[in-house]
PDB file of C-alpha atoms in Angstrom:
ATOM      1  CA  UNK A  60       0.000   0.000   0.000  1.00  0.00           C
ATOM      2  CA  UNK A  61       1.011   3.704  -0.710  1.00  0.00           C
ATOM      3  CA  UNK A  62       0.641   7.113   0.376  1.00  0.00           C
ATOM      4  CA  UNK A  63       2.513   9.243  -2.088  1.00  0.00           C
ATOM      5  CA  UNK A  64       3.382  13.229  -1.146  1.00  0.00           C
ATOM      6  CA  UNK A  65       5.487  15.963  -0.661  1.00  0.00           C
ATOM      7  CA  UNK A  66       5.891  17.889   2.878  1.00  0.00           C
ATOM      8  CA  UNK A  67       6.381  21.987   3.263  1.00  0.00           C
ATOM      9  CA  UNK A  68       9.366  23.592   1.893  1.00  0.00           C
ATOM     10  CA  UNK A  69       9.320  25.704   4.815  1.00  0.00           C
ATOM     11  CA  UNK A  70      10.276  23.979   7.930  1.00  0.00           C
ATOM     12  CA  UNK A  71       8.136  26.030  10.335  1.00  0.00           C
ATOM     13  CA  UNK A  72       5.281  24.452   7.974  1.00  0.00           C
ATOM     14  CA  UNK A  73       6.715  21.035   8.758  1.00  0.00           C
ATOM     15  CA  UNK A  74       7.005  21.583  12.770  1.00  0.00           C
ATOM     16  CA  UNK A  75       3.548  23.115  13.060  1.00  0.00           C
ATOM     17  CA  UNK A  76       1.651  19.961  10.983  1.00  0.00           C
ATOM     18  CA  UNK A  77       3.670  17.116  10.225  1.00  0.00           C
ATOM     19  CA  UNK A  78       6.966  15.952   8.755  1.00  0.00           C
ATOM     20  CA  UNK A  79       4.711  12.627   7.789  1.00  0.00           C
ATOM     21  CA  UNK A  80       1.800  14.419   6.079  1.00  0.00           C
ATOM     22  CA  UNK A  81       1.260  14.739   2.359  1.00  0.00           C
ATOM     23  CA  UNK A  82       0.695  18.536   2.113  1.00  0.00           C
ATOM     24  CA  UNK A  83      -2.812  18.648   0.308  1.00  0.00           C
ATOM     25  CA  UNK A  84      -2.280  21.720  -1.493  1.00  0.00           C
ATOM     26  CA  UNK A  85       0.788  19.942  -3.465  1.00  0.00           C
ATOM     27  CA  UNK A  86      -1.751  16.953  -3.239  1.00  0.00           C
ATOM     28  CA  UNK A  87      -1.065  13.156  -2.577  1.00  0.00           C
ATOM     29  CA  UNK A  88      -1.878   9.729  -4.620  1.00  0.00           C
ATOM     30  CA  UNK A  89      -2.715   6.927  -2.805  1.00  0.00           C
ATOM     31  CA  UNK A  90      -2.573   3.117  -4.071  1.00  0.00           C
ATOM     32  CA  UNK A  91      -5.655   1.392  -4.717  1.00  0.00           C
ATOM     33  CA  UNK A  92      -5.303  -0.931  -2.203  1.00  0.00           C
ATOM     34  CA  UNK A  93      -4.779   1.467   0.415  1.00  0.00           C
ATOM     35  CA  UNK A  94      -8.131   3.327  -0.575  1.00  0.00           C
ATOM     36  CA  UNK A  95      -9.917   0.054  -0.181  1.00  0.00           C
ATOM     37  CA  UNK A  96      -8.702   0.140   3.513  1.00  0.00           C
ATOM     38  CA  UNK A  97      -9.242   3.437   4.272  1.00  0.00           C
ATOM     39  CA  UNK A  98     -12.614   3.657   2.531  1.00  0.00           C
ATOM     40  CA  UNK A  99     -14.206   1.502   5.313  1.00  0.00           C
ATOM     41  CA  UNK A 100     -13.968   3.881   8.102  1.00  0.00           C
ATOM     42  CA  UNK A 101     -13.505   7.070   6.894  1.00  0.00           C
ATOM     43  CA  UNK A 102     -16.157   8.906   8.276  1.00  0.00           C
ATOM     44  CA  UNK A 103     -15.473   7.736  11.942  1.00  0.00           C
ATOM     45  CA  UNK A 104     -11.766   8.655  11.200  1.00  0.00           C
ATOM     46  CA  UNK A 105     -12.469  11.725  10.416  1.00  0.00           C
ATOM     47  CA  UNK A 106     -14.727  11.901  13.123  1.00  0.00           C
ATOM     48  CA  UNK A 107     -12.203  11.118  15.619  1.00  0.00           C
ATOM     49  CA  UNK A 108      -9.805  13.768  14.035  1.00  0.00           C
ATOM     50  CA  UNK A 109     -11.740  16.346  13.641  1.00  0.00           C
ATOM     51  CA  UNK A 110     -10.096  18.750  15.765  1.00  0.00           C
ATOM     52  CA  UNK A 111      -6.708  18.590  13.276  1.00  0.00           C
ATOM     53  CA  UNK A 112      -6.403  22.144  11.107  1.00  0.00           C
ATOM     54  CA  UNK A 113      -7.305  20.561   7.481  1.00  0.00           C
ATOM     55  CA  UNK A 114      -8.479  17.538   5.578  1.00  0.00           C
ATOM     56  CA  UNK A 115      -4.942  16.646   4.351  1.00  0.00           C
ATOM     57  CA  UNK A 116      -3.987  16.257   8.823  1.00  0.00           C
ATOM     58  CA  UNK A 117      -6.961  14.238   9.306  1.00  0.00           C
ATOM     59  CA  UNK A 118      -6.496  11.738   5.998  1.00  0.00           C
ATOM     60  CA  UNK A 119      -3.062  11.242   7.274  1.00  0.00           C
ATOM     61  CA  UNK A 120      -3.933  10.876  11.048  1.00  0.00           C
ATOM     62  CA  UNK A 121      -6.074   8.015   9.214  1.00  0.00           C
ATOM     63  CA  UNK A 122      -3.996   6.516   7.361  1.00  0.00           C
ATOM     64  CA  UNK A 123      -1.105   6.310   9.934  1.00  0.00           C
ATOM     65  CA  UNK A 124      -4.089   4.436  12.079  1.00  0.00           C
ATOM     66  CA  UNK A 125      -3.973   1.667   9.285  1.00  0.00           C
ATOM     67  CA  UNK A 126      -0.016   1.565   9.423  1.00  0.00           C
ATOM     68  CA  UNK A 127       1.046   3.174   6.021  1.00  0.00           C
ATOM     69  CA  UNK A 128       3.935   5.658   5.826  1.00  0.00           C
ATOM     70  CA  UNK A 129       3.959   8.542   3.725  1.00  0.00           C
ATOM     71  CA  UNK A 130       6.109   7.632   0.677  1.00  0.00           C
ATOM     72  CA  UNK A 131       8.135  10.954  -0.380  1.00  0.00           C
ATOM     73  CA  UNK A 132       8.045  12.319  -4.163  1.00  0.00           C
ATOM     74  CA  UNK A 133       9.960  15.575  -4.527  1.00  0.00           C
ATOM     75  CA  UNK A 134       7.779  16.469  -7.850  1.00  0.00           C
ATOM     76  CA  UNK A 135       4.622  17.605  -5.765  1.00  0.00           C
ATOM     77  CA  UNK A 136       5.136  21.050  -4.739  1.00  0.00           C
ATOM     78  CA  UNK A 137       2.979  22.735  -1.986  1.00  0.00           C
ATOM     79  CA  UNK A 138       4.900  26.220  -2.408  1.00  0.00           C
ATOM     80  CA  UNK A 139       4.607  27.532   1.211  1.00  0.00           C
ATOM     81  CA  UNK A 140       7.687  30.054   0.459  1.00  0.00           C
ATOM     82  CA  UNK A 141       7.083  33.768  -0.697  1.00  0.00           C
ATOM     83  CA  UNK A 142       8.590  35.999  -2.970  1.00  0.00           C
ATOM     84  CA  UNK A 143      10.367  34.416  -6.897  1.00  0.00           C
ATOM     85  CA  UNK A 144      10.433  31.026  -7.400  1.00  0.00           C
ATOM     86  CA  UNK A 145      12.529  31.162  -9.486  1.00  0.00           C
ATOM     87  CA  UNK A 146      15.344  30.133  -7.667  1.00  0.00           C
ATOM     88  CA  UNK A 147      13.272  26.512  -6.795  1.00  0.00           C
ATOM     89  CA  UNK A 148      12.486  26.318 -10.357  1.00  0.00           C
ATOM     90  CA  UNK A 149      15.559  26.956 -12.102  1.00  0.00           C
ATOM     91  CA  UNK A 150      17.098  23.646  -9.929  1.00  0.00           C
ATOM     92  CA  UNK A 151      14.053  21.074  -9.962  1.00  0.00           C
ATOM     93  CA  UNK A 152      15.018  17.919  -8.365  1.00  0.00           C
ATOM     94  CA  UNK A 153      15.305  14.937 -10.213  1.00  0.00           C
ATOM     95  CA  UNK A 154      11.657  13.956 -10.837  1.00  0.00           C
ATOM     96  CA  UNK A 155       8.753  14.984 -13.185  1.00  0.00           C
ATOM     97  CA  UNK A 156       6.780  17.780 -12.229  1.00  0.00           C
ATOM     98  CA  UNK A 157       3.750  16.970 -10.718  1.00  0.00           C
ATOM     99  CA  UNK A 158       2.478  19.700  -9.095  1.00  0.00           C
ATOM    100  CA  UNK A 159       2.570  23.985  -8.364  1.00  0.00           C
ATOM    101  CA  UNK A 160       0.202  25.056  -5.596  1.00  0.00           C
ATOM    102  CA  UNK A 161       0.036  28.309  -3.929  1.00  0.00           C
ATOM    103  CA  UNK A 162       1.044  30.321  -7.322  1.00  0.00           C
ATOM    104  CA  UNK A 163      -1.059  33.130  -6.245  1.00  0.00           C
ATOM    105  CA  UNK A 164       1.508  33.884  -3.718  1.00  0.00           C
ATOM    106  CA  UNK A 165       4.534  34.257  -5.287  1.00  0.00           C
ATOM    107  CA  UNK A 166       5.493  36.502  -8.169  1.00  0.00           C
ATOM    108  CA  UNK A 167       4.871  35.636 -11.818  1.00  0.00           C
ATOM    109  CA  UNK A 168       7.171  32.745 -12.976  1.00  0.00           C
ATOM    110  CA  UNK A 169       7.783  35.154 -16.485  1.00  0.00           C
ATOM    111  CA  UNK A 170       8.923  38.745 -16.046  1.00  0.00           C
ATOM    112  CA  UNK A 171       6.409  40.978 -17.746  1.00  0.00           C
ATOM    113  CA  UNK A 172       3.783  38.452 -17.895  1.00  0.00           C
ATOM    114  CA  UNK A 173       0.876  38.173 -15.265  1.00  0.00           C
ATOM    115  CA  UNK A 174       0.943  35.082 -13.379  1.00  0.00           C
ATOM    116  CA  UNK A 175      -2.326  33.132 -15.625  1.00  0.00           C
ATOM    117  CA  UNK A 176       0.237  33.803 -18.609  1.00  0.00           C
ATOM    118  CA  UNK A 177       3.441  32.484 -16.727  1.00  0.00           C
ATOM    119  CA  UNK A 178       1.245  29.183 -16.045  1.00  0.00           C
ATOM    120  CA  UNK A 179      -0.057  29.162 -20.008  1.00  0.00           C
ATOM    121  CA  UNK A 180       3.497  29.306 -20.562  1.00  0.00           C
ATOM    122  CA  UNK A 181       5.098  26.432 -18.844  1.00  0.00           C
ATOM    123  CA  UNK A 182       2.055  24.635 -19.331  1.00  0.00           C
ATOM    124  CA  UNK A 183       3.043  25.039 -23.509  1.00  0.00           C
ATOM    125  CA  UNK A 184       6.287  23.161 -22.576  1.00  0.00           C
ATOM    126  CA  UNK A 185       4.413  20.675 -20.540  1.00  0.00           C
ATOM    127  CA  UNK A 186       2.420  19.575 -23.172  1.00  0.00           C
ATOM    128  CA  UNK A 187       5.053  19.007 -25.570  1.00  0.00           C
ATOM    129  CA  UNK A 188       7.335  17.359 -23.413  1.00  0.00           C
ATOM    130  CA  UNK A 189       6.095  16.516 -19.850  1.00  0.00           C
ATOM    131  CA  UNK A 190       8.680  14.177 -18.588  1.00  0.00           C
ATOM    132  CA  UNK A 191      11.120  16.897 -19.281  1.00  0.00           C
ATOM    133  CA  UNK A 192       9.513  19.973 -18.063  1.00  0.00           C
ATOM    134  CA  UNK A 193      11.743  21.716 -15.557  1.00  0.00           C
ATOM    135  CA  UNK A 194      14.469  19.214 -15.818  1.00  0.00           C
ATOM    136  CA  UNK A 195      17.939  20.240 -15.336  1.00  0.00           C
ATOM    137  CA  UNK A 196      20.709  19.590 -17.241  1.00  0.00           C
ATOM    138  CA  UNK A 197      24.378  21.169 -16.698  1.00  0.00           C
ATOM    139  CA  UNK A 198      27.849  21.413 -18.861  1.00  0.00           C
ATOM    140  CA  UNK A 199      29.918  23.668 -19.741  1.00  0.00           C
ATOM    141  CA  UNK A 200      32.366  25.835 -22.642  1.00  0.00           C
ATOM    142  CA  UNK A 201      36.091  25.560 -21.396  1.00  0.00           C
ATOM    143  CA  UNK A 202      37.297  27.457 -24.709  1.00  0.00           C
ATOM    144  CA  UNK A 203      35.465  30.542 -22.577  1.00  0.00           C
ATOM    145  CA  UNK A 204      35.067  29.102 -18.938  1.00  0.00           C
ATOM    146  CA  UNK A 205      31.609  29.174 -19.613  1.00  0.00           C
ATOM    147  CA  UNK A 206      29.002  26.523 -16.715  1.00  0.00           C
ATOM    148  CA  UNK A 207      25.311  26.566 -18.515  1.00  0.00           C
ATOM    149  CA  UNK A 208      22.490  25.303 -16.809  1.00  0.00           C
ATOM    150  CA  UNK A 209      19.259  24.485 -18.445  1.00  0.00           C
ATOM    151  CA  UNK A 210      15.991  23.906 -16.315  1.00  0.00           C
ATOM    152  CA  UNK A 211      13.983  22.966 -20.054  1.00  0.00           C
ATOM    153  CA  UNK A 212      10.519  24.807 -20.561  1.00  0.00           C
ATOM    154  CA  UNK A 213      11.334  27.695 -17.997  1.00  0.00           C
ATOM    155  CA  UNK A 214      14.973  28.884 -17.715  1.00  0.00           C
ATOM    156  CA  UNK A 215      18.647  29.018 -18.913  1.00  0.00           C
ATOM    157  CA  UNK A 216      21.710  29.966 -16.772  1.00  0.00           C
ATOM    158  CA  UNK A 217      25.235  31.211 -18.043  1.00  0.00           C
ATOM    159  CA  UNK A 218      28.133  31.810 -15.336  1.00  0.00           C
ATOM    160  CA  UNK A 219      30.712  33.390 -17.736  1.00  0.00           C
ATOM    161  CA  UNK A 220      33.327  31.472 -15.090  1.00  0.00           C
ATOM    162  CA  UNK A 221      33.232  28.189 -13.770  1.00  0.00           C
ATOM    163  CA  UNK A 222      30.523  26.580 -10.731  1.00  0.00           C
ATOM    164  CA  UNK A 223      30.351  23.147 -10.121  1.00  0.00           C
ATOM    165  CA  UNK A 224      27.285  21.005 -10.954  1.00  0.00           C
ATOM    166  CA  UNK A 225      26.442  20.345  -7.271  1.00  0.00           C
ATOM    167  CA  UNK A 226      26.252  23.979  -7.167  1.00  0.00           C
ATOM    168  CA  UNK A 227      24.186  24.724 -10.187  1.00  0.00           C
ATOM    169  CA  UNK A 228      22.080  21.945  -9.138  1.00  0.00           C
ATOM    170  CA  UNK A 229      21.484  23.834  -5.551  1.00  0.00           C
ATOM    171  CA  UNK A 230      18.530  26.443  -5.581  1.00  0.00           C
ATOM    172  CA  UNK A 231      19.545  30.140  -5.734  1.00  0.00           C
ATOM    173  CA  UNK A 232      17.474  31.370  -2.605  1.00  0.00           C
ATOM    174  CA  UNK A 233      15.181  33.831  -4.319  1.00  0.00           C
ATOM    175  CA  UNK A 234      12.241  33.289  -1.938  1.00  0.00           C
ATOM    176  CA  UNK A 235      11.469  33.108   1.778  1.00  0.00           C
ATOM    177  CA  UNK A 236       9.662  31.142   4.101  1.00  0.00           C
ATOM    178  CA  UNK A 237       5.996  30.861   4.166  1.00  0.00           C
ATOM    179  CA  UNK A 238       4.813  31.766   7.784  1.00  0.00           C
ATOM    180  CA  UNK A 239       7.613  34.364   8.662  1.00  0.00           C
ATOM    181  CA  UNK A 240       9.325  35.306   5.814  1.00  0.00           C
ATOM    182  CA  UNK A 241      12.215  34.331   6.881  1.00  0.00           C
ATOM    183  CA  UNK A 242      15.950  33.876   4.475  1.00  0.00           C
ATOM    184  CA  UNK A 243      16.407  30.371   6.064  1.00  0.00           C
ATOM    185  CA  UNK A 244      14.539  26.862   7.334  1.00  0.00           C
ATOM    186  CA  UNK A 245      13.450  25.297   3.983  1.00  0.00           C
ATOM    187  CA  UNK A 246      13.824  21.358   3.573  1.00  0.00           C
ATOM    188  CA  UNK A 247      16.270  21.341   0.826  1.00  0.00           C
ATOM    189  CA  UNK A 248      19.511  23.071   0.748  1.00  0.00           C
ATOM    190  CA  UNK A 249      20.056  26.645  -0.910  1.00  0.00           C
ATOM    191  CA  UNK A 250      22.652  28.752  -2.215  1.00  0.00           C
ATOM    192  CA  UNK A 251      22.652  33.043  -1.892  1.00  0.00           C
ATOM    193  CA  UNK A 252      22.084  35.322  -4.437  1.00  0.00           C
ATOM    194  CA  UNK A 253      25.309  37.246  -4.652  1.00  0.00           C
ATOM    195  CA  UNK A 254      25.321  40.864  -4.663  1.00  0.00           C
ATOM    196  CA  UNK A 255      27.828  41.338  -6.428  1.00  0.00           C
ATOM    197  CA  UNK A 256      26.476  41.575 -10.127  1.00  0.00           C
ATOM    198  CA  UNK A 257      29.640  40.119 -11.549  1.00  0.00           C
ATOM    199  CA  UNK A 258      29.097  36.401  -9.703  1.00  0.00           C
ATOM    200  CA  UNK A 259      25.043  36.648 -10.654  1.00  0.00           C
ATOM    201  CA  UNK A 260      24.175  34.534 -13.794  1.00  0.00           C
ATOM    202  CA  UNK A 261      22.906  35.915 -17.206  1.00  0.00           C
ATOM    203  CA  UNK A 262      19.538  34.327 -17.472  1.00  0.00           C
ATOM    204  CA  UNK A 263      17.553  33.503 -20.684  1.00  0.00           C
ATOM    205  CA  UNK A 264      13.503  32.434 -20.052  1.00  0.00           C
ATOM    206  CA  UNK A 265      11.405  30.224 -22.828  1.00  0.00           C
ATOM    207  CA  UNK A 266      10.328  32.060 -25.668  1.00  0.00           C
ATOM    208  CA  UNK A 267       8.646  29.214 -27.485  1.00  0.00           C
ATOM    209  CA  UNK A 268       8.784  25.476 -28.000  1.00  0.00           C
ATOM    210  CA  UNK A 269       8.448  23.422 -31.121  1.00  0.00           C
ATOM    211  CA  UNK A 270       8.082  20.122 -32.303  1.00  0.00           C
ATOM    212  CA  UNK A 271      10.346  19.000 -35.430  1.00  0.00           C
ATOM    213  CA  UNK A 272       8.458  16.721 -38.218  1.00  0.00           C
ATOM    214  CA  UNK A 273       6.859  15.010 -35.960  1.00  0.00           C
ATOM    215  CA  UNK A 274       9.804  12.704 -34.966  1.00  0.00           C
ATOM    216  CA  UNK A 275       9.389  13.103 -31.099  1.00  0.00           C
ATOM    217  CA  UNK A 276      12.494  15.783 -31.057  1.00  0.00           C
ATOM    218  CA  UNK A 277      11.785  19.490 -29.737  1.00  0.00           C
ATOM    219  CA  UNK A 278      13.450  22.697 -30.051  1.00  0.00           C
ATOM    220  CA  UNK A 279      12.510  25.333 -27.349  1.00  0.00           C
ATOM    221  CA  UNK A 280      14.381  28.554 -27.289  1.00  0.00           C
ATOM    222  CA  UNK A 281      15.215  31.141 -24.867  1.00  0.00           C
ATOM    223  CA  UNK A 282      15.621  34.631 -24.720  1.00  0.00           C
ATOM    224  CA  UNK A 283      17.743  37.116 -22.579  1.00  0.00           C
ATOM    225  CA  UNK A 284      16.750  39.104 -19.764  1.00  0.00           C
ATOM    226  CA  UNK A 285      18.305  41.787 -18.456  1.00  0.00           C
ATOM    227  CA  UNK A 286      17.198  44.021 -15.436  1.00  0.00           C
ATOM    228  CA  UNK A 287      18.786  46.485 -13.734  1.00  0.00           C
ATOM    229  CA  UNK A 288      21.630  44.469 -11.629  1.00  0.00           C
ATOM    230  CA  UNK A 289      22.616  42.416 -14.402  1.00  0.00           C
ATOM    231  CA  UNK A 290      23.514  45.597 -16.446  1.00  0.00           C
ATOM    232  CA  UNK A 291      26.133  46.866 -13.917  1.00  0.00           C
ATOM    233  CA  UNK A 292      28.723  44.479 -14.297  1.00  0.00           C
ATOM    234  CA  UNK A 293      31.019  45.975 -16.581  1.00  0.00           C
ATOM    235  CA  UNK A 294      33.754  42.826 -16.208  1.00  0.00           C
ATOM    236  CA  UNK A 295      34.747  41.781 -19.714  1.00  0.00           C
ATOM    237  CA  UNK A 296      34.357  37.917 -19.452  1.00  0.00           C
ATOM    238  CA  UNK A 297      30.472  39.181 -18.408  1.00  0.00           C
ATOM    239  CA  UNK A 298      30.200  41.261 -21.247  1.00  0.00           C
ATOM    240  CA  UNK A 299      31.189  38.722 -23.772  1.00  0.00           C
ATOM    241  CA  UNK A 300      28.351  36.338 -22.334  1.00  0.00           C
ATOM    242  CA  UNK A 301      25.971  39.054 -22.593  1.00  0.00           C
ATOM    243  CA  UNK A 302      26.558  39.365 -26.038  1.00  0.00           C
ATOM    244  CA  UNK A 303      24.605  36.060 -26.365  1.00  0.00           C
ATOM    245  CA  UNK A 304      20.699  37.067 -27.034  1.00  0.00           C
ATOM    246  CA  UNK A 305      18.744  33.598 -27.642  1.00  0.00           C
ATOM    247  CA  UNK A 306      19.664  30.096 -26.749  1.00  0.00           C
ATOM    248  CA  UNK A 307      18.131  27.168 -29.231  1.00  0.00           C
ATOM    249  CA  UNK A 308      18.391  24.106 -27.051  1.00  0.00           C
ATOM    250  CA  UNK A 309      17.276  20.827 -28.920  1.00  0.00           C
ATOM    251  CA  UNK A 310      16.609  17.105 -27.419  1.00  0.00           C
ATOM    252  CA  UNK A 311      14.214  14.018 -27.810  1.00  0.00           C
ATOM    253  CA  UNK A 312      11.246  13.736 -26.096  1.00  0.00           C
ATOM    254  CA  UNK A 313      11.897  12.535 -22.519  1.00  0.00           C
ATOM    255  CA  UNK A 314      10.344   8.592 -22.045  1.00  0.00           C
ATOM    256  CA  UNK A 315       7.788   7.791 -19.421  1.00  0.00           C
ATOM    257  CA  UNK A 316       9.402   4.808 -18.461  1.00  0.00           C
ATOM    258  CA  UNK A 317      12.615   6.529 -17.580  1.00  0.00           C
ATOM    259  CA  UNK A 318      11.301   7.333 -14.386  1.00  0.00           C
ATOM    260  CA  UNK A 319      10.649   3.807 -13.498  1.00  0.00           C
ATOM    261  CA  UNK A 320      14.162   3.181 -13.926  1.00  0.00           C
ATOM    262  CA  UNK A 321      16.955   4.476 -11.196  1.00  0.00           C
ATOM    263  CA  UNK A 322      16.743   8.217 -12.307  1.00  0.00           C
ATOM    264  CA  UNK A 323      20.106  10.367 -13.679  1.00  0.00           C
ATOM    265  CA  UNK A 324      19.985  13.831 -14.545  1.00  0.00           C
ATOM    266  CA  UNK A 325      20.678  14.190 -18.687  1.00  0.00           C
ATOM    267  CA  UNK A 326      23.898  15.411 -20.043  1.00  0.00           C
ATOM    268  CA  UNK A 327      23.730  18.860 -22.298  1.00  0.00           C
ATOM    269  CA  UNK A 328      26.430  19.477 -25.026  1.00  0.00           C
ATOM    270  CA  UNK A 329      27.253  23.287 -26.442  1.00  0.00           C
ATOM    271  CA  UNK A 330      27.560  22.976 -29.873  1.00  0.00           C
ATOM    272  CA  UNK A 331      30.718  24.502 -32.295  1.00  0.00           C
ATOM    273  CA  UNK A 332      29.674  28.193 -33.050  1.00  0.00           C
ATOM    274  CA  UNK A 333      29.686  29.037 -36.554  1.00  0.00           C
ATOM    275  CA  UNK A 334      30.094  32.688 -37.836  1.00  0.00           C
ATOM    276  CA  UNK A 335      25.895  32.819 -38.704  1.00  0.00           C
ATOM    277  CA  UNK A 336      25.458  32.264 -35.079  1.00  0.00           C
ATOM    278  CA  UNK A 337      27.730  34.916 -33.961  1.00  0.00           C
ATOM    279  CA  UNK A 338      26.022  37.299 -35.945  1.00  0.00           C
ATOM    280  CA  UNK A 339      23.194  36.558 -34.711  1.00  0.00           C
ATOM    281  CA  UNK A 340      24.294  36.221 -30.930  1.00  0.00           C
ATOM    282  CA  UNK A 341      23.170  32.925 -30.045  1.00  0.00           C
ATOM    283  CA  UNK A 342      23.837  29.841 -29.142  1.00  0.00           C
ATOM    284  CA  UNK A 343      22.856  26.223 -29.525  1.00  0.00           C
ATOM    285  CA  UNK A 344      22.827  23.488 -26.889  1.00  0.00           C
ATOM    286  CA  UNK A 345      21.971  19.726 -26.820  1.00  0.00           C
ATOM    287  CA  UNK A 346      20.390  18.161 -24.131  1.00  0.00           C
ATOM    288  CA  UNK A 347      20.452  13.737 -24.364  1.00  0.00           C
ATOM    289  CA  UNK A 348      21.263  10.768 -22.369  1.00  0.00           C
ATOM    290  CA  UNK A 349      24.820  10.269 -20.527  1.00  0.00           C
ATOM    291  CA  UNK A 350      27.274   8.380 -22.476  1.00  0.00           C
ATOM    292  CA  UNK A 351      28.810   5.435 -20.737  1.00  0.00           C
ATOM    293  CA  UNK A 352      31.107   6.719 -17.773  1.00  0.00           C
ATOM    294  CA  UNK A 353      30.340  10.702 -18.867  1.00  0.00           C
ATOM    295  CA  UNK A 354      30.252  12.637 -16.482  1.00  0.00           C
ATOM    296  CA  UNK A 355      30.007  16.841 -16.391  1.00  0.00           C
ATOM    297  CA  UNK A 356      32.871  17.116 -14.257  1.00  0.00           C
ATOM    298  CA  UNK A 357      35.433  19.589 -16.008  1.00  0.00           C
ATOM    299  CA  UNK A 358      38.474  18.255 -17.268  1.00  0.00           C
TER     300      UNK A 358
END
């Protein structure tokens, strides 16, 4: 039997309901066998619970009566934090997106687009390639100490130096607890947003996402975005990265049943420049499966 979830990201959250409840906002699956059981006394359960603060406390008061633990899957997302998620979003875990509550909350996942747009947005990349959606992928140009991370269907990252891919895969804290709004106490470990404008990343967000022939490969590309901090670092290894205006990042469909399989974050690939794509200040990535014994590690 199973009881499938995600807790708070804010630990105050976690302390004031339960480290073992499926949040219900982020909602929970449960197995068929388990319904069964907990079908055939659920309204004296929730009789006998009714003081807890919401139906999500009282279904898991019930089902830890029947003996079930709460089985853990990082995709569901209750979003008690405040502020840009864009920090969360940018580093998705390992797992397919399941779930976004509490979007009313934070600020829109696009700049200059309201927040119903942001959602029609990512939901355009979710539809051509849900397995993939929000899935990270690091590697990086050592001909210009370039790291790149790509978070497919929302965002792309470019340190013009390099960062290890334990610490692009680490959340840049752009958001704050739920209750108290506080920098710290989240479940997952983050990283600080420099202040220095020179160790901040250039970011590029989806412009659009397209299907080639028909042949199960996609090509979603990205365009720059600049705001005021990004614009005042005058370094010139910075400048040369902001030269770049659109990223073209191309890949296969991502298989369902590679998430019944032990899971592995996909390698990208920045192809050769050629003197069109200079001109026209992009660049193109690949995003596919590991080779044998590849890792990202720079060499």
């Amino acid at each position: 039997m199973y009881y499938i979830g995600g807790s708070s990201e804010s630990v105050e959250q976690d302390i004031l309901h339960s480290y073992n409840m499926a949040f219900g906002g982020g909602g929970f699956a449960i197995s068929y066998r388990l319904a069964f059981e907990l079908a055939q006394n659920l309204d004296d359960c929730i009789n006998r619970y009714q003081n807890l603060y919401g139906s999500d406390e009282r279904i898991s008061s019930c089902i830890a009566d029947i003996g079930v633990p709460l089985t853990r899957e990082v995709g569901f997302h209750q979003i008690d934090v405040r502020g840009d998620l864009y920090g969360l979003l940018a580093a998705h875990p390992v797992a397919p997106l399941v779930s976004l509550h509490h979007l009313d909350f934070v600020e829109p996942l696009f700049p200059n687009k309201t927040q119903l747009d942001s959602i029609k947005m990512l939901m355009d990349a979710y539809n051509m390639d849900p397995c993939r959606t929000l899935q990270q992928s690091t590697c990086y140009d050592l001909k210009r100490n370039w790291s790149v991370s790509v978070s497919w269907g929302y965002t792309v990252q470019i340190y013009p130096f390099l960062v290890s891919a334990k610490e692009l895969s680490t959340p840049l804290q752009t958001f704050r607890t739920w209750r108290t709004w506080s920098e710290n106490m989240f479940t997952f470990n983050v990283r600080p947003v420099m202040a220095d404008p020179c160790e901040c990343p250039i970011v590029y967000f989806l412009d659009r996402v397209n299907e080639i022939g028909g042949q199960g490969e996609t090509v979603s590309t990205y365009k720059s975005y600049f705001d005021d901090t990004r614009m005042k670092c005058d370094h010139s290894k910075y400048a040369a990265a902001m030269n770049v205006r659109t990223i073209i990042v191309s890949t296969s469909k991502m298989e369902n049943n590679e998430w019944l399989k032990g899971p592995r974050r996909h390698c990208c690939e920045i192809r050769s420049q050629n003197s069109a794509d200079d001109k026209e200040n992009l660049v193109r990535i690949e995003i596919r499966k590991c080779h044998l014994r590849e890792s990202s590690a720079r060499s």
